[in-house]
Amino acid sequence: DAGVIQSPRHEVTEMGQEVTLRCKPISGHDYLFWYRQTMMRGLELLIYFNNNVPIDDSGMPEDRFSAKMPNASFSTLKIQPSEPRDSAVYFCASSFVGGNEQYFGPGTRLTVT
Amino acid sequence: KNEVEQSPQNLTAQEGEFITINCSYSVGISALHWLQQHPGGGIVSLFMLSSGKKKHGRLIATINIQEKHSSLHITASHPRDSAVYICAVIGGSNYKLTFGKGTLLTVNP
């Protein structure tokens, strides 16, 4: 398996623009997690899905953030409108069982100017 | 909310030294993860444990549930072990990970 795939790897956008980050989990994994990493706050869970259903979105910062998982092989994290404070590395991870080992994607480095 | 504390924040060692990184948490958990993040940014899961001890190569992870404490040990450290090591915990039936701030390890040749 190719592992967890994220795109784009880097995104630079202007404040106010819509940003869409994409993730393809490992085939057969039932859990998908979206994380954000910043220097100030470290790694934080934004939302996670089980069998394509959002289970916990308490980490989503505000209404500007939304995440979807239309099928078992694809998820998106959307920010609209983007703000400079959204600049961070966004990781997607998947696991076969919820509490078990998670496999991380390479991350998307987002810069909002 | 579980508070996860790691120590030390930064650690510099000479090649071959025995390394210990500590993690403590405030509320009972169902499992604890140790992650490694290399300078390039990629994150790899090293261990998931809920009791006792696990070993993989030169890495050993232990957990004491009563004391709410875990340690990650690296024997015969090598410059390629240089990375940020992150502790994360899961509590209850929710699979939400709460992360420590990480320990930056630098191993000099």
mmCIF file of C-alpha atoms in Angstrom, chain A residues 1-108:
data_model
loop_
_atom_site.group_PDB
_atom_site.id
_atom_site.type_symbol
_atom_site.label_atom_id
_atom_site.label_comp_id
_atom_site.label_asym_id
_atom_site.label_seq_id
_atom_site.Cartn_x
_atom_site.Cartn_y
_atom_site.Cartn_z
ATOM 1 C CA ASP A 1 0.000 0.000 0.000
ATOM 2 C CA ALA A 2 1.206 3.532 -0.722
ATOM 3 C CA GLY A 3 0.376 4.717 2.762
ATOM 4 C CA VAL A 4 -1.791 7.709 3.566
ATOM 5 C CA ILE A 5 -1.761 10.191 0.710
ATOM 6 C CA GLN A 6 -2.296 13.899 1.165
ATOM 7 C CA SER A 7 -2.515 16.673 -1.371
ATOM 8 C CA PRO A 8 -1.340 19.244 -1.929
ATOM 9 C CA ARG A 9 1.950 19.007 -0.013
ATOM 10 C CA HIS A 10 2.272 22.764 0.085
ATOM 11 C CA GLU A 11 -0.369 25.440 -0.291
ATOM 12 C CA VAL A 12 0.134 29.183 -0.262
ATOM 13 C CA THR A 13 -2.976 31.294 -0.449
ATOM 14 C CA GLU A 14 -4.209 34.754 0.345
ATOM 15 C CA MET A 15 -6.426 35.600 3.248
ATOM 16 C CA GLY A 16 -10.076 35.159 2.397
ATOM 17 C CA GLN A 17 -9.546 32.406 -0.143
ATOM 18 C CA GLU A 18 -11.044 28.940 0.152
ATOM 19 C CA VAL A 19 -8.590 26.129 0.829
ATOM 20 C CA THR A 20 -9.286 22.422 0.340
ATOM 21 C CA LEU A 21 -6.961 19.761 1.679
ATOM 22 C CA ARG A 22 -7.335 16.175 0.549
ATOM 23 C CA CYS A 23 -6.595 12.805 2.092
ATOM 24 C CA LYS A 24 -6.701 9.217 0.918
ATOM 25 C CA PRO A 25 -6.453 6.769 3.824
ATOM 26 C CA ILE A 26 -4.912 3.332 3.710
ATOM 27 C CA SER A 27 -7.309 0.865 2.133
ATOM 28 C CA GLY A 28 -9.256 -1.090 4.741
ATOM 29 C CA HIS A 29 -8.729 1.429 7.527
ATOM 30 C CA ASP A 30 -12.027 2.384 9.140
ATOM 31 C CA TYR A 31 -10.788 5.433 11.057
ATOM 32 C CA LEU A 32 -9.560 8.714 9.615
ATOM 33 C CA PHE A 33 -8.152 11.581 11.644
ATOM 34 C CA TRP A 34 -7.343 15.206 10.738
ATOM 35 C CA TYR A 35 -4.684 16.977 12.819
ATOM 36 C CA ARG A 36 -3.163 20.436 12.816
ATOM 37 C CA GLN A 37 0.387 21.188 13.998
ATOM 38 C CA THR A 38 1.681 24.638 14.917
ATOM 39 C CA MET A 39 4.724 25.786 16.832
ATOM 40 C CA MET A 40 2.573 27.347 19.521
ATOM 41 C CA ARG A 41 0.027 24.578 20.102
ATOM 42 C CA GLY A 42 1.781 21.447 18.858
ATOM 43 C CA LEU A 43 -0.390 18.681 17.427
ATOM 44 C CA GLU A 44 -4.147 18.932 17.850
ATOM 45 C CA LEU A 45 -6.931 16.659 16.691
ATOM 46 C CA LEU A 46 -9.457 18.518 14.568
ATOM 47 C CA ILE A 47 -11.936 15.766 13.709
ATOM 48 C CA TYR A 48 -12.095 12.033 13.229
ATOM 49 C CA PHE A 49 -14.341 9.706 11.235
ATOM 50 C CA ASN A 50 -15.339 6.097 11.689
ATOM 51 C CA ASN A 51 -16.721 4.353 8.614
ATOM 52 C CA ASN A 52 -17.093 7.753 6.914
ATOM 53 C CA VAL A 53 -19.180 9.189 9.777
ATOM 54 C CA PRO A 54 -17.794 12.130 11.808
ATOM 55 C CA ILE A 55 -17.462 11.012 15.427
ATOM 56 C CA ASP A 56 -15.758 13.887 17.219
ATOM 57 C CA ASP A 57 -15.379 17.343 15.705
ATOM 58 C CA SER A 58 -14.801 19.170 18.973
ATOM 59 C CA GLY A 59 -11.351 20.222 17.801
ATOM 60 C CA MET A 60 -12.586 22.069 14.727
ATOM 61 C CA PRO A 61 -11.677 25.674 15.519
ATOM 62 C CA GLU A 62 -14.731 27.429 14.148
ATOM 63 C CA ASP A 63 -17.362 27.410 11.445
ATOM 64 C CA ARG A 64 -14.796 28.326 8.825
ATOM 65 C CA PHE A 65 -13.542 24.748 9.017
ATOM 66 C CA SER A 66 -15.471 21.808 7.613
ATOM 67 C CA ALA A 67 -14.563 18.206 6.869
ATOM 68 C CA LYS A 68 -16.238 15.531 4.817
ATOM 69 C CA MET A 69 -15.676 11.894 4.029
ATOM 70 C CA PRO A 70 -17.926 11.000 1.097
ATOM 71 C CA ASN A 71 -16.513 7.482 0.831
ATOM 72 C CA ALA A 72 -14.006 5.162 2.471
ATOM 73 C CA SER A 73 -11.116 6.287 0.284
ATOM 74 C CA PHE A 74 -11.370 10.065 0.372
ATOM 75 C CA SER A 75 -11.706 12.922 2.822
ATOM 76 C CA THR A 76 -11.448 16.684 2.554
ATOM 77 C CA LEU A 77 -10.770 19.462 5.023
ATOM 78 C CA LYS A 78 -11.989 22.831 3.855
ATOM 79 C CA ILE A 79 -11.258 26.281 5.230
ATOM 80 C CA GLN A 80 -13.447 29.100 4.007
ATOM 81 C CA PRO A 81 -12.493 31.904 4.315
ATOM 82 C CA SER A 82 -8.872 31.285 5.249
ATOM 83 C CA GLU A 83 -6.997 33.527 7.694
ATOM 84 C CA PRO A 84 -3.268 33.952 8.425
ATOM 85 C CA ARG A 85 -3.706 32.184 11.791
ATOM 86 C CA ASP A 86 -4.719 29.037 9.905
ATOM 87 C CA SER A 87 -1.125 28.684 8.713
ATOM 88 C CA ALA A 88 0.051 25.298 9.967
ATOM 89 C CA VAL A 89 0.870 21.778 8.871
ATOM 90 C CA TYR A 90 -2.252 19.651 8.496
ATOM 91 C CA PHE A 91 -1.863 15.903 8.877
ATOM 92 C CA CYS A 92 -4.261 13.170 7.981
ATOM 93 C CA ALA A 93 -3.917 9.750 9.627
ATOM 94 C CA SER A 94 -5.792 6.479 9.402
ATOM 95 C CA SER A 95 -6.047 3.357 11.503
ATOM 96 C CA PHE A 96 -7.661 -0.048 11.249
ATOM 97 C CA VAL A 97 -8.946 0.047 14.822
ATOM 98 C CA GLY A 98 -9.753 3.276 16.634
ATOM 99 C CA GLY A 99 -7.285 3.158 19.483
ATOM 100 C CA ASN A 100 -4.520 1.378 17.667
ATOM 101 C CA GLU A 101 -1.505 2.512 15.698
ATOM 102 C CA GLN A 102 -2.193 5.417 13.376
ATOM 103 C CA TYR A 103 -0.487 5.866 10.045
ATOM 104 C CA PHE A 104 0.211 9.481 9.207
ATOM 105 C CA GLY A 105 0.314 11.119 5.826
ATOM 106 C CA PRO A 106 3.190 13.443 4.891
ATOM 107 C CA GLY A 107 1.155 16.528 5.782
ATOM 108 C CA THR A 108 0.100 19.665 3.941
#
